PDB file of C-alpha atoms in Angstrom:
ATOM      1  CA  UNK A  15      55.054 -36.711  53.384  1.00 54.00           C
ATOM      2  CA  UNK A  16      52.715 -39.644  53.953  1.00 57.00           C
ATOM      3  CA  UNK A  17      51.724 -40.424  57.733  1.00 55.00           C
ATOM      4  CA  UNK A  18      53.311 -44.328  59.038  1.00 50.00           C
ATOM      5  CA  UNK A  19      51.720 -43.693  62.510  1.00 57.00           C
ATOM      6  CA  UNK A  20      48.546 -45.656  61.347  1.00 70.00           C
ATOM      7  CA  UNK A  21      48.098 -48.572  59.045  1.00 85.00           C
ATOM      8  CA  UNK A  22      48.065 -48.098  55.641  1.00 95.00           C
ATOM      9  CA  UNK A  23      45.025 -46.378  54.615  1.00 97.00           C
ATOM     10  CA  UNK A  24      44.755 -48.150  51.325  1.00 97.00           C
ATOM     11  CA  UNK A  25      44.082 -51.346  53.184  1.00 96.00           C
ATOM     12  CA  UNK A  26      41.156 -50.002  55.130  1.00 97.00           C
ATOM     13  CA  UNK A  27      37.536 -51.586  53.877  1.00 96.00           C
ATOM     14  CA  UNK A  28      35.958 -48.649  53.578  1.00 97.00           C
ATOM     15  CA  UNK A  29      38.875 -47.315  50.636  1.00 98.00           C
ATOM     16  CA  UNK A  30      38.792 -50.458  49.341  1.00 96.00           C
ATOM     17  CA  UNK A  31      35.019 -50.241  48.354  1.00 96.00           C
ATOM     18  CA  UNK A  32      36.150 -46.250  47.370  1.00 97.00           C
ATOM     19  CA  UNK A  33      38.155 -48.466  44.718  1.00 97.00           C
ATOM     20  CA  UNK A  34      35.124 -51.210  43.982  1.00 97.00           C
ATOM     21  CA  UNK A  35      32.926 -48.230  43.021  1.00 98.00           C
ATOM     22  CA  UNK A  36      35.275 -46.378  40.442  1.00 98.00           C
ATOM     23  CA  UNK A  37      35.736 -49.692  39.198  1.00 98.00           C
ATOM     24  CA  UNK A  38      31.949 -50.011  38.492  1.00 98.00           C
ATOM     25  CA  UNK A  39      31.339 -45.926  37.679  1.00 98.00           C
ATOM     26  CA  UNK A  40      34.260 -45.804  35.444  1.00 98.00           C
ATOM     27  CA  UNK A  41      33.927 -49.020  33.817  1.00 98.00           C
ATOM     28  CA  UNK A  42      30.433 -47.904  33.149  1.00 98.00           C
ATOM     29  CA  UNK A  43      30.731 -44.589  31.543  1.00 98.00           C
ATOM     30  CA  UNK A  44      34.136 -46.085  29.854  1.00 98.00           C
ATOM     31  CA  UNK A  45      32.923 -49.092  28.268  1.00 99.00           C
ATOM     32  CA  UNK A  46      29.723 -47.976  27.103  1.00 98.00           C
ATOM     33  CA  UNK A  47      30.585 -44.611  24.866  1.00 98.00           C
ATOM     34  CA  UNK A  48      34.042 -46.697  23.943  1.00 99.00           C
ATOM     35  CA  UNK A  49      32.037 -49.891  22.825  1.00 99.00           C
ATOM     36  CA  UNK A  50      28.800 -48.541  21.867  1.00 98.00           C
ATOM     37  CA  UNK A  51      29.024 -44.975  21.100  1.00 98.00           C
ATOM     38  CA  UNK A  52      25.709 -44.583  19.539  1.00 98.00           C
ATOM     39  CA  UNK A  53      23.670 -46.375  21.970  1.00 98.00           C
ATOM     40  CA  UNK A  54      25.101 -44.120  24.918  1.00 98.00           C
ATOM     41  CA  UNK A  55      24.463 -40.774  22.938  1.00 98.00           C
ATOM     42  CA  UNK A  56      20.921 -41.592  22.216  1.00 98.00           C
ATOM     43  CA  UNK A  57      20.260 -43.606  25.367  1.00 97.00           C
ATOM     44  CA  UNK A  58      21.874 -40.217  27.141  1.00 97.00           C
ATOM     45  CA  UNK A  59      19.592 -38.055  24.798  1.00 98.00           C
ATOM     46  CA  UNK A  60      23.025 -36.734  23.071  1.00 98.00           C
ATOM     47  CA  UNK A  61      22.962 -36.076  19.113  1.00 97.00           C
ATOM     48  CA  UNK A  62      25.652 -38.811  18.861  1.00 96.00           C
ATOM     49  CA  UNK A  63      27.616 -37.351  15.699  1.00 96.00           C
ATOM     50  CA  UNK A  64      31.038 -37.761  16.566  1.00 98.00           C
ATOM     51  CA  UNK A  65      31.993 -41.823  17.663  1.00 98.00           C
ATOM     52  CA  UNK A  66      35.180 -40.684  18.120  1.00 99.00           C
ATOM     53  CA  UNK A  67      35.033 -38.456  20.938  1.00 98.00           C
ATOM     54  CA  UNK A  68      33.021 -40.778  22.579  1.00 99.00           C
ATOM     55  CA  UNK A  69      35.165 -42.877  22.159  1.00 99.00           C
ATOM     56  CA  UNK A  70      37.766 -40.822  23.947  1.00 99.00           C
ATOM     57  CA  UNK A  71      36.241 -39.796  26.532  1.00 99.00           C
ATOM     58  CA  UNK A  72      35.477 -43.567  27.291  1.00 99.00           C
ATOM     59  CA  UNK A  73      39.245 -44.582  26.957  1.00 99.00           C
ATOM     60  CA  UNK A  74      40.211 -41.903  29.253  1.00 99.00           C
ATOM     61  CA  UNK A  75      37.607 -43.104  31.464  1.00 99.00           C
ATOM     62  CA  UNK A  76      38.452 -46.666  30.881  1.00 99.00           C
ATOM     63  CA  UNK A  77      42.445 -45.538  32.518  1.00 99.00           C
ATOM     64  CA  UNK A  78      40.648 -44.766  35.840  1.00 99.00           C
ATOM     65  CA  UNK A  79      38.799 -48.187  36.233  1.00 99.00           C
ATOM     66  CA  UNK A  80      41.981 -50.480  35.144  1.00 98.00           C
ATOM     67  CA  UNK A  81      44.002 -48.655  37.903  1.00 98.00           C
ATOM     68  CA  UNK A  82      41.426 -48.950  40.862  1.00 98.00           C
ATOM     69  CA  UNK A  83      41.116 -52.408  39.547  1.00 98.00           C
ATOM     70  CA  UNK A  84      44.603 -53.374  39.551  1.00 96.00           C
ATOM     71  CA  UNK A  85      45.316 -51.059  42.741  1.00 95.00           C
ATOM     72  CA  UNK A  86      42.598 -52.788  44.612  1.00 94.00           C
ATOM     73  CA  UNK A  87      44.330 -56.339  44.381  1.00 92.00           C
ATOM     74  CA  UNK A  88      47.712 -55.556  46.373  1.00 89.00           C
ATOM     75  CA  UNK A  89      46.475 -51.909  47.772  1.00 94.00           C
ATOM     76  CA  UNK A  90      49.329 -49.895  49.099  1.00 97.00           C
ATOM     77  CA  UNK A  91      49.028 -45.873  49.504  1.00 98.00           C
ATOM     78  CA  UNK A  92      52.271 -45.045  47.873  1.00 97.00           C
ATOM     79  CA  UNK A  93      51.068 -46.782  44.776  1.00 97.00           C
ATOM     80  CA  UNK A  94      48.051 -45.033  44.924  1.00 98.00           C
ATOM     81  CA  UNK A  95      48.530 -41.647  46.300  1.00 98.00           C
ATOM     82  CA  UNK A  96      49.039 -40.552  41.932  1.00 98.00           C
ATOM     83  CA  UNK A  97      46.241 -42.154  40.936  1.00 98.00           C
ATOM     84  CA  UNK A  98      44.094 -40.697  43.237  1.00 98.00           C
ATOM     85  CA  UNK A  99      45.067 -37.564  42.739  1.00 99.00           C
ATOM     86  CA  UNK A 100      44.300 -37.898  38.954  1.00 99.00           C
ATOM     87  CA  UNK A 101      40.701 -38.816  40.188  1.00 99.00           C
ATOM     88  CA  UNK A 102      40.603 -35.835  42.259  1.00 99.00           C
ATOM     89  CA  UNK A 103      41.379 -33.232  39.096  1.00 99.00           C
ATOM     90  CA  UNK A 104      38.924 -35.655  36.810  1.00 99.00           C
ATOM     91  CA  UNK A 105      35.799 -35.230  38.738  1.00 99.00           C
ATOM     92  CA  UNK A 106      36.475 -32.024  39.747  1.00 99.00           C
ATOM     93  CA  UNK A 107      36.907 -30.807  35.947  1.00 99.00           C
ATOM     94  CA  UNK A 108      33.572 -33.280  35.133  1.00 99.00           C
ATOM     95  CA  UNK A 109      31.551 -30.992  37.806  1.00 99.00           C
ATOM     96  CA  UNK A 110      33.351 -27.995  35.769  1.00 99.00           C
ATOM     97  CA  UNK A 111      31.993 -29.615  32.396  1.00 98.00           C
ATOM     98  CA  UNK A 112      28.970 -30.234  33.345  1.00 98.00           C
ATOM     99  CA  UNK A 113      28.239 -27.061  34.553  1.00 98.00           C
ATOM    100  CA  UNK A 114      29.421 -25.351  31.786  1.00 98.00           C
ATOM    101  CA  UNK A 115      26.724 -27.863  29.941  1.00 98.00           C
ATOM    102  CA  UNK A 116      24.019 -26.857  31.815  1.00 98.00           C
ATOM    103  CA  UNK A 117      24.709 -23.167  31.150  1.00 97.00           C
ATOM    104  CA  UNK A 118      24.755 -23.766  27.484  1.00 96.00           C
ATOM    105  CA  UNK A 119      21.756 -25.421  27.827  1.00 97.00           C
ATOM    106  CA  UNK A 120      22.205 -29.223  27.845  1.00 97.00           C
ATOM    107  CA  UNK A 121      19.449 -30.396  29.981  1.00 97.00           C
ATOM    108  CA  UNK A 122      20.419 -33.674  30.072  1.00 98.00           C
ATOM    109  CA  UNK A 123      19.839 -35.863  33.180  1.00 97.00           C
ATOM    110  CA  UNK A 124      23.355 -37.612  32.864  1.00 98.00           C
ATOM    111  CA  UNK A 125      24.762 -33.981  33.201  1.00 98.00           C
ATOM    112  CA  UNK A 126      22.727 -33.680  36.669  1.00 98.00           C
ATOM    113  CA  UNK A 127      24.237 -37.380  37.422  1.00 98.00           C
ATOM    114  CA  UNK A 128      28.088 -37.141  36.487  1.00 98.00           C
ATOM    115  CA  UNK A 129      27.811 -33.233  38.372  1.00 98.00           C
ATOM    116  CA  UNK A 130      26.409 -34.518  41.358  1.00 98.00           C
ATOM    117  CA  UNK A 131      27.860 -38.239  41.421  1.00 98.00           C
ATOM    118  CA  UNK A 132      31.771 -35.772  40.584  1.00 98.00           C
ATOM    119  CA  UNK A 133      31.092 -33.939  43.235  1.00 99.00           C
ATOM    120  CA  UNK A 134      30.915 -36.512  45.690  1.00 98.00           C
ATOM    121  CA  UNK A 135      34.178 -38.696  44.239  1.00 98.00           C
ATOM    122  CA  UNK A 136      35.992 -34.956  44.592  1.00 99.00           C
ATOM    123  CA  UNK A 137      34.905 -34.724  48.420  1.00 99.00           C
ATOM    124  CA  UNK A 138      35.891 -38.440  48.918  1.00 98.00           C
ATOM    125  CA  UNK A 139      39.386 -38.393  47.011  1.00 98.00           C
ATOM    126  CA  UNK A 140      40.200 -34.954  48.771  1.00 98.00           C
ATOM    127  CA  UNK A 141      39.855 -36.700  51.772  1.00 98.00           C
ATOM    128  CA  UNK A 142      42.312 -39.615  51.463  1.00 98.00           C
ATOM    129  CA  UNK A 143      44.561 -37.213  50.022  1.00 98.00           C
ATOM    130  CA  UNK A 144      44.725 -34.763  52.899  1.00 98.00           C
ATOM    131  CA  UNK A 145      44.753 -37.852  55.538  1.00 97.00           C
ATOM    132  CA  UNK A 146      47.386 -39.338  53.454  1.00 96.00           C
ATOM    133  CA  UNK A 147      48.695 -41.911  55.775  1.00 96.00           C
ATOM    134  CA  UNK A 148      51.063 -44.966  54.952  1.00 95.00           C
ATOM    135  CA  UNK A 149      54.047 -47.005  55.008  1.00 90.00           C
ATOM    136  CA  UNK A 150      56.550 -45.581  52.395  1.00 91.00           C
ATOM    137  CA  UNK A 151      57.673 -47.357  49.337  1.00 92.00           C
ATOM    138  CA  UNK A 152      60.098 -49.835  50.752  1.00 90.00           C
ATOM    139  CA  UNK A 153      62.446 -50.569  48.502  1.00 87.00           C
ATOM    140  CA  UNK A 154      62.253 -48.040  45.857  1.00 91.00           C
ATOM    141  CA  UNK A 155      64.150 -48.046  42.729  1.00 93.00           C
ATOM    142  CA  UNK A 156      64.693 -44.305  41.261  1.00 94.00           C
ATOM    143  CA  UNK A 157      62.554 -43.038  37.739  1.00 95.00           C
ATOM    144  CA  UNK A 158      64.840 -43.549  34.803  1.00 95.00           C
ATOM    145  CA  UNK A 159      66.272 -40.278  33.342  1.00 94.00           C
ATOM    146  CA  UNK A 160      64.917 -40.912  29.883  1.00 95.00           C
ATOM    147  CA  UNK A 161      61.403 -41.979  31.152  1.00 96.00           C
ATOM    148  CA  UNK A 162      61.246 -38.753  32.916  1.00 97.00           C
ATOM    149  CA  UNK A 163      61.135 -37.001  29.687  1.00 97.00           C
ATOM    150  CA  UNK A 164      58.615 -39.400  28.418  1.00 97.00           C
ATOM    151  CA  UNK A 165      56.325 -38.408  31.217  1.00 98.00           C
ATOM    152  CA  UNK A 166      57.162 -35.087  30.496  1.00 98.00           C
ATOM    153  CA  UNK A 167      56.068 -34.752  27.011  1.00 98.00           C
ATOM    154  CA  UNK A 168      52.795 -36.955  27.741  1.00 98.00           C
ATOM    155  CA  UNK A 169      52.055 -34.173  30.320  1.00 99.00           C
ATOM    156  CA  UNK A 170      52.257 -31.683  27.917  1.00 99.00           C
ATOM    157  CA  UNK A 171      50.150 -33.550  25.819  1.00 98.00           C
ATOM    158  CA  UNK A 172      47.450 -34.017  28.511  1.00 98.00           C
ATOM    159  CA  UNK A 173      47.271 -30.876  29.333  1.00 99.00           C
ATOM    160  CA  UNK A 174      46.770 -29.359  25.810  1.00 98.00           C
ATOM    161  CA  UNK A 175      43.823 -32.192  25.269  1.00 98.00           C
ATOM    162  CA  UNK A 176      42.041 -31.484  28.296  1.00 98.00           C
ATOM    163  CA  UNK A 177      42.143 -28.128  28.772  1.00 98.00           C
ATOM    164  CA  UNK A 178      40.776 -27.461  25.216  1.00 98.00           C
ATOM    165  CA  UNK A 179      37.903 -29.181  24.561  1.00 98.00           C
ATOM    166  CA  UNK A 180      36.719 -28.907  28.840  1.00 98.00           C
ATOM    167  CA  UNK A 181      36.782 -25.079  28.771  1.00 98.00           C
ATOM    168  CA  UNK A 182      36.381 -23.756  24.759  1.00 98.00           C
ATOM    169  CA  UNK A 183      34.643 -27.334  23.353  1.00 98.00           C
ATOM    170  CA  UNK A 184      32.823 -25.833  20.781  1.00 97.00           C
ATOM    171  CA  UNK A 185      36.046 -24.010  19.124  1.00 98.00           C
ATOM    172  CA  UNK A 186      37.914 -27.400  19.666  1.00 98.00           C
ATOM    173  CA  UNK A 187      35.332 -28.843  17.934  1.00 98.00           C
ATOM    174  CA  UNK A 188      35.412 -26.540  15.050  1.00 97.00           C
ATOM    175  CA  UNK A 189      39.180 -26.402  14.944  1.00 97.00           C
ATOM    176  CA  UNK A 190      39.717 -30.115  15.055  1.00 97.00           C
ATOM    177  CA  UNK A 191      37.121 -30.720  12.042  1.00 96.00           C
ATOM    178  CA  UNK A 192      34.762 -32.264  14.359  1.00 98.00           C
ATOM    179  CA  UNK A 193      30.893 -31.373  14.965  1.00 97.00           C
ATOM    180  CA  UNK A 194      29.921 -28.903  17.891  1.00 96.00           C
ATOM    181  CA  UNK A 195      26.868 -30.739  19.135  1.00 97.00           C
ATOM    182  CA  UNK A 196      27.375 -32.629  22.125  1.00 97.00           C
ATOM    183  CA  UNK A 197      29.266 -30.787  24.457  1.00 98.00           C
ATOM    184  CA  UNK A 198      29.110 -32.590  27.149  1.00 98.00           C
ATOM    185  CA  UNK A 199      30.852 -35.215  25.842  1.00 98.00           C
ATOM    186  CA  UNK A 200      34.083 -32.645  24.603  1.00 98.00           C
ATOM    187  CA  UNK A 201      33.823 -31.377  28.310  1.00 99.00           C
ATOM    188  CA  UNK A 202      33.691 -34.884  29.829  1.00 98.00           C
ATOM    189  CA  UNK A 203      36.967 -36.400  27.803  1.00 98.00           C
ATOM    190  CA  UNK A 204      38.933 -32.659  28.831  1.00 99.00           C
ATOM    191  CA  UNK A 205      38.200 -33.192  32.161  1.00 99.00           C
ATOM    192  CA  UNK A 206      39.351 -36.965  32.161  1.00 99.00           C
ATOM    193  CA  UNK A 207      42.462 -36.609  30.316  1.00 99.00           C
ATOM    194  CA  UNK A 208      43.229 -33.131  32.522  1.00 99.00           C
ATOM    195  CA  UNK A 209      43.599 -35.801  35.307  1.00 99.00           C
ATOM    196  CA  UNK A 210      46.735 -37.753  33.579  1.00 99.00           C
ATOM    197  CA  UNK A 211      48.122 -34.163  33.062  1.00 99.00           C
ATOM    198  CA  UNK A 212      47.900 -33.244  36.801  1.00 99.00           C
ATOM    199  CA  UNK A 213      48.870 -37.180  37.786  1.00 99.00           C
ATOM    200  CA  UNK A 214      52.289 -36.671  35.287  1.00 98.00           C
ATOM    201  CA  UNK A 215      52.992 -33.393  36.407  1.00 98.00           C
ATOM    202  CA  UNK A 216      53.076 -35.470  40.290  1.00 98.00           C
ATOM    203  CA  UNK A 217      54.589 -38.371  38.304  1.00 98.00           C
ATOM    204  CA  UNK A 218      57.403 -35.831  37.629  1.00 98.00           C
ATOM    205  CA  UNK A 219      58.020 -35.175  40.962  1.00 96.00           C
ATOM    206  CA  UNK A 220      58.226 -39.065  42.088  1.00 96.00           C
ATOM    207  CA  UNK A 221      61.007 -40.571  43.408  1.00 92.00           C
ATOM    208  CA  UNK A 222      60.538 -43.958  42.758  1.00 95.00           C
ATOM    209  CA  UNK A 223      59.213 -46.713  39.420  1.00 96.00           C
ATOM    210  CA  UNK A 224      56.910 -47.722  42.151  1.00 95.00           C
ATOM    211  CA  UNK A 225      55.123 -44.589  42.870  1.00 97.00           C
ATOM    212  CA  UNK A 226      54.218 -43.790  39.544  1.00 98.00           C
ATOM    213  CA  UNK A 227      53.476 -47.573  38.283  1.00 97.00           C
ATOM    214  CA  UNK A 228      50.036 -47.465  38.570  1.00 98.00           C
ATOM    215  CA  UNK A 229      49.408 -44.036  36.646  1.00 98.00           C
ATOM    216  CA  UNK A 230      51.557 -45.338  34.190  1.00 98.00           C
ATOM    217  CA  UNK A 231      48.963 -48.569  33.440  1.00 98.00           C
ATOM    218  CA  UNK A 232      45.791 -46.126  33.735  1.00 98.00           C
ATOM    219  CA  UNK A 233      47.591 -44.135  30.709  1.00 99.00           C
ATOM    220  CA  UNK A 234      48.478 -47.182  28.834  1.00 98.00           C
ATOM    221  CA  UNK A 235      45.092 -48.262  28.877  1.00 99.00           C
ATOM    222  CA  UNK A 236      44.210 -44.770  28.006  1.00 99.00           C
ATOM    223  CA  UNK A 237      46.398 -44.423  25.005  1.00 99.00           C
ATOM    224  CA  UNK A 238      46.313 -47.968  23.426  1.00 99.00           C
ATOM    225  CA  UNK A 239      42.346 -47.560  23.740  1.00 99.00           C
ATOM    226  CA  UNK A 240      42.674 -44.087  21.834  1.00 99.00           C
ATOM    227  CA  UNK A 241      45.010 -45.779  18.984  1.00 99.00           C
ATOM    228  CA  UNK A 242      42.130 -48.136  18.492  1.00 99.00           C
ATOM    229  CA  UNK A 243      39.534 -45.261  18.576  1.00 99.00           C
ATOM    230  CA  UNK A 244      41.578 -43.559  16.067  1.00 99.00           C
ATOM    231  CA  UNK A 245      41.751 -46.390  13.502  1.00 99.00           C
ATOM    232  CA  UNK A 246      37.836 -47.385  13.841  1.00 99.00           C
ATOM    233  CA  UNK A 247      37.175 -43.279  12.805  1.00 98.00           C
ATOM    234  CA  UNK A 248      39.766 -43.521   9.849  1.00 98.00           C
ATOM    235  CA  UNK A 249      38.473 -46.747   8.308  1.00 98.00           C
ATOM    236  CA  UNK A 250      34.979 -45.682   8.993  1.00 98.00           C
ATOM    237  CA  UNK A 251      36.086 -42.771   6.836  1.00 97.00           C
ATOM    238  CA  UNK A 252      37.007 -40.374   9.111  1.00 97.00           C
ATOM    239  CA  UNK A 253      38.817 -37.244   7.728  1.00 95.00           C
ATOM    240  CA  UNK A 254      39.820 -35.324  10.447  1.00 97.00           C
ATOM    241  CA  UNK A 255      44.048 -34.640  11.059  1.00 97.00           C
ATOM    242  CA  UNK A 256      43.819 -34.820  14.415  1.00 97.00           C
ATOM    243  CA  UNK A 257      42.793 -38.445  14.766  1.00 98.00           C
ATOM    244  CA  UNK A 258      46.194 -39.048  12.558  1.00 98.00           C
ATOM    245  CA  UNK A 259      48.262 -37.352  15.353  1.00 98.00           C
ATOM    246  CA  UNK A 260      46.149 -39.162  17.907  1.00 98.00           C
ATOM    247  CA  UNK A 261      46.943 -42.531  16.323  1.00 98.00           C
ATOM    248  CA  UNK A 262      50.831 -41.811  16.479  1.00 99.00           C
ATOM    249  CA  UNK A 263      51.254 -40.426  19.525  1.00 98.00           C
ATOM    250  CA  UNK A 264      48.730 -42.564  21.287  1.00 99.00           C
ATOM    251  CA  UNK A 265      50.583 -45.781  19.740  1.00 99.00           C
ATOM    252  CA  UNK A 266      53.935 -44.436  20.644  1.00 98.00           C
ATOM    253  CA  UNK A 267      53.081 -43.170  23.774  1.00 98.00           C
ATOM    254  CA  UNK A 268      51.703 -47.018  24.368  1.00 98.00           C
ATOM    255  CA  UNK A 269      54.592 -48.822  22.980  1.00 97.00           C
ATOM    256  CA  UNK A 270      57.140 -46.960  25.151  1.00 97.00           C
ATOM    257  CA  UNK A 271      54.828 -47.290  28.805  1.00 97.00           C
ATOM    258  CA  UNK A 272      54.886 -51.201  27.897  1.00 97.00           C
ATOM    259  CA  UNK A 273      58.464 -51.483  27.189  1.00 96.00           C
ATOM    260  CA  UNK A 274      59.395 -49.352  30.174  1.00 97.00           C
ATOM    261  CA  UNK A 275      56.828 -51.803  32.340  1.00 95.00           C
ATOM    262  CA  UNK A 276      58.352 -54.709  30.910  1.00 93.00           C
ATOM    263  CA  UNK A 277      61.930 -53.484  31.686  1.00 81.00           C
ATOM    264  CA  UNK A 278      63.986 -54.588  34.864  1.00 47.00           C
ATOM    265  CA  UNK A 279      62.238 -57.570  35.785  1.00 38.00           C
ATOM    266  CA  UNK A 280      61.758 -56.873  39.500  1.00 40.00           C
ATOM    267  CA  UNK A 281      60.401 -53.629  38.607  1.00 42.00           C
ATOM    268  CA  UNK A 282      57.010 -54.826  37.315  1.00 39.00           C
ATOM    269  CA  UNK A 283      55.606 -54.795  40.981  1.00 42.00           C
ATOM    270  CA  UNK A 284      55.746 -51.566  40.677  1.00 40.00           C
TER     271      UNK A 284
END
């Protein structure tokens, strides 16, 4: 249970500019391979064949800047306590991936940078999480039933999609249809999606709309960004079945956050 002896630790300056940089280090390494996949696989010295997992992996990434963006506006620790622990697992599986990279032998600076640059966002979001001190949600209205199960089967989806391609990329790769060059980028997207599997598995657990709020707008940026991924690689010819099961379940996943967001009026401050 969360500490109430001191102030609120997610008002403190120095978390608030913990927020201002995963805005800036997400947003990077989200909008870039998400907007210009190309130009980030050649500017990274990657092979670049695969948009799509770029793509991805910058949509998951993308989840992680729109909730320290949005969390940094009205900060409160039991809004962010989830979120934060989704950080945690992504940077710790990123310094997993990128290790794994090196060993296969890609060389690449940005796998010295995101290893190094993980490392240090794992220290730092292990530390707010075991000082966890703040006020409790004050009014909290209970998780709906239904929603539960929602979370539930997004978790399961999570995990499947980010354990695969972070520890056995290349035989995702070759599974899904996709190329095997690149791995870096297959590790990167695992480890970013493994952190909304660990945040619904928490979300789970949760005993109130406003505790799990946030996570829930990091994973409807995720998904709606991953529908859209998924229709640029099928009208760009793409011919792999997995982006057809992405587009569904990314779309319905997306649909269902927004109406659940949308629902009980005084519930959107969550």
């Amino acid at each position: 249970m969360p500490s109430a002896a001191l102030p609120d630790q997610a008002t403190l300056p120095i978390f608030r500019i913990l927020l201002v940089v995963q805005v800036l280090a997400a947003g990077f390494f989200g909008l870039l391979p998400f907007l210009l996949p190309d130009t980030f696989a050649s500017g990274a010295g990657f092979v670049g064949d695969e948009p799509f997992i770029y793509r991805l992996a910058g949509a998951a990434t993308l989840g992680y800047a729109a909730v320290a963006l949005i969390g940094s506006v009205r900060p409160a620790w039991y809004r962010l306590r989830i979120p934060l622990l989704a950080t945690l697992t992504f940077n710790a599986a990123a310094v997993i991936g990128a290790l794994l990279s090196l060993a296969s032998g890609e060389m690449q600076f940005v796998v010295f940078f995101v290893a190094i640059a993980a490392f240090a966002f794992t220290v730092l979001a292990g530390y707010w999480l075991a000082r966890n001190q703040g006020l409790p949600d004050p009014a909290p209205e209970p998780v709906e039933p239904w929603f539960r199960v929602v979370i539930a089967v997004a978790t399961l989806a999570a995990t499947f999609f980010g354990l695969a391609p972070l520890v056995a990329a290349g035989e995702f790769a070759s599974l899904a249809g996709f190329s095997t060059n690149d791995q870096f980028i297959y590790h990167l997207a695992g480890a970013a999606t493994l952190g909304y599997a660990v945040a619904g598995a928490a979300s789970l657990l949760a005993r109130s709309r406003a505790q799990i709020g946030l996570q829930v707008r990091a994973a409807t940026v995720f998904n709606g960004l991953s529908a859209v991924a998924a229709v640029i690689y099928l009208i760009n010819g793409g011919r792999a079945p997995v982006a057809w099961l992405i587009l569904v379940a990314a779309t319905a996943f997306t649909a269902v956050f927004v109406l659940w967001m949308a629902g009980a009026g005084r519930a959107v401050r969550a």
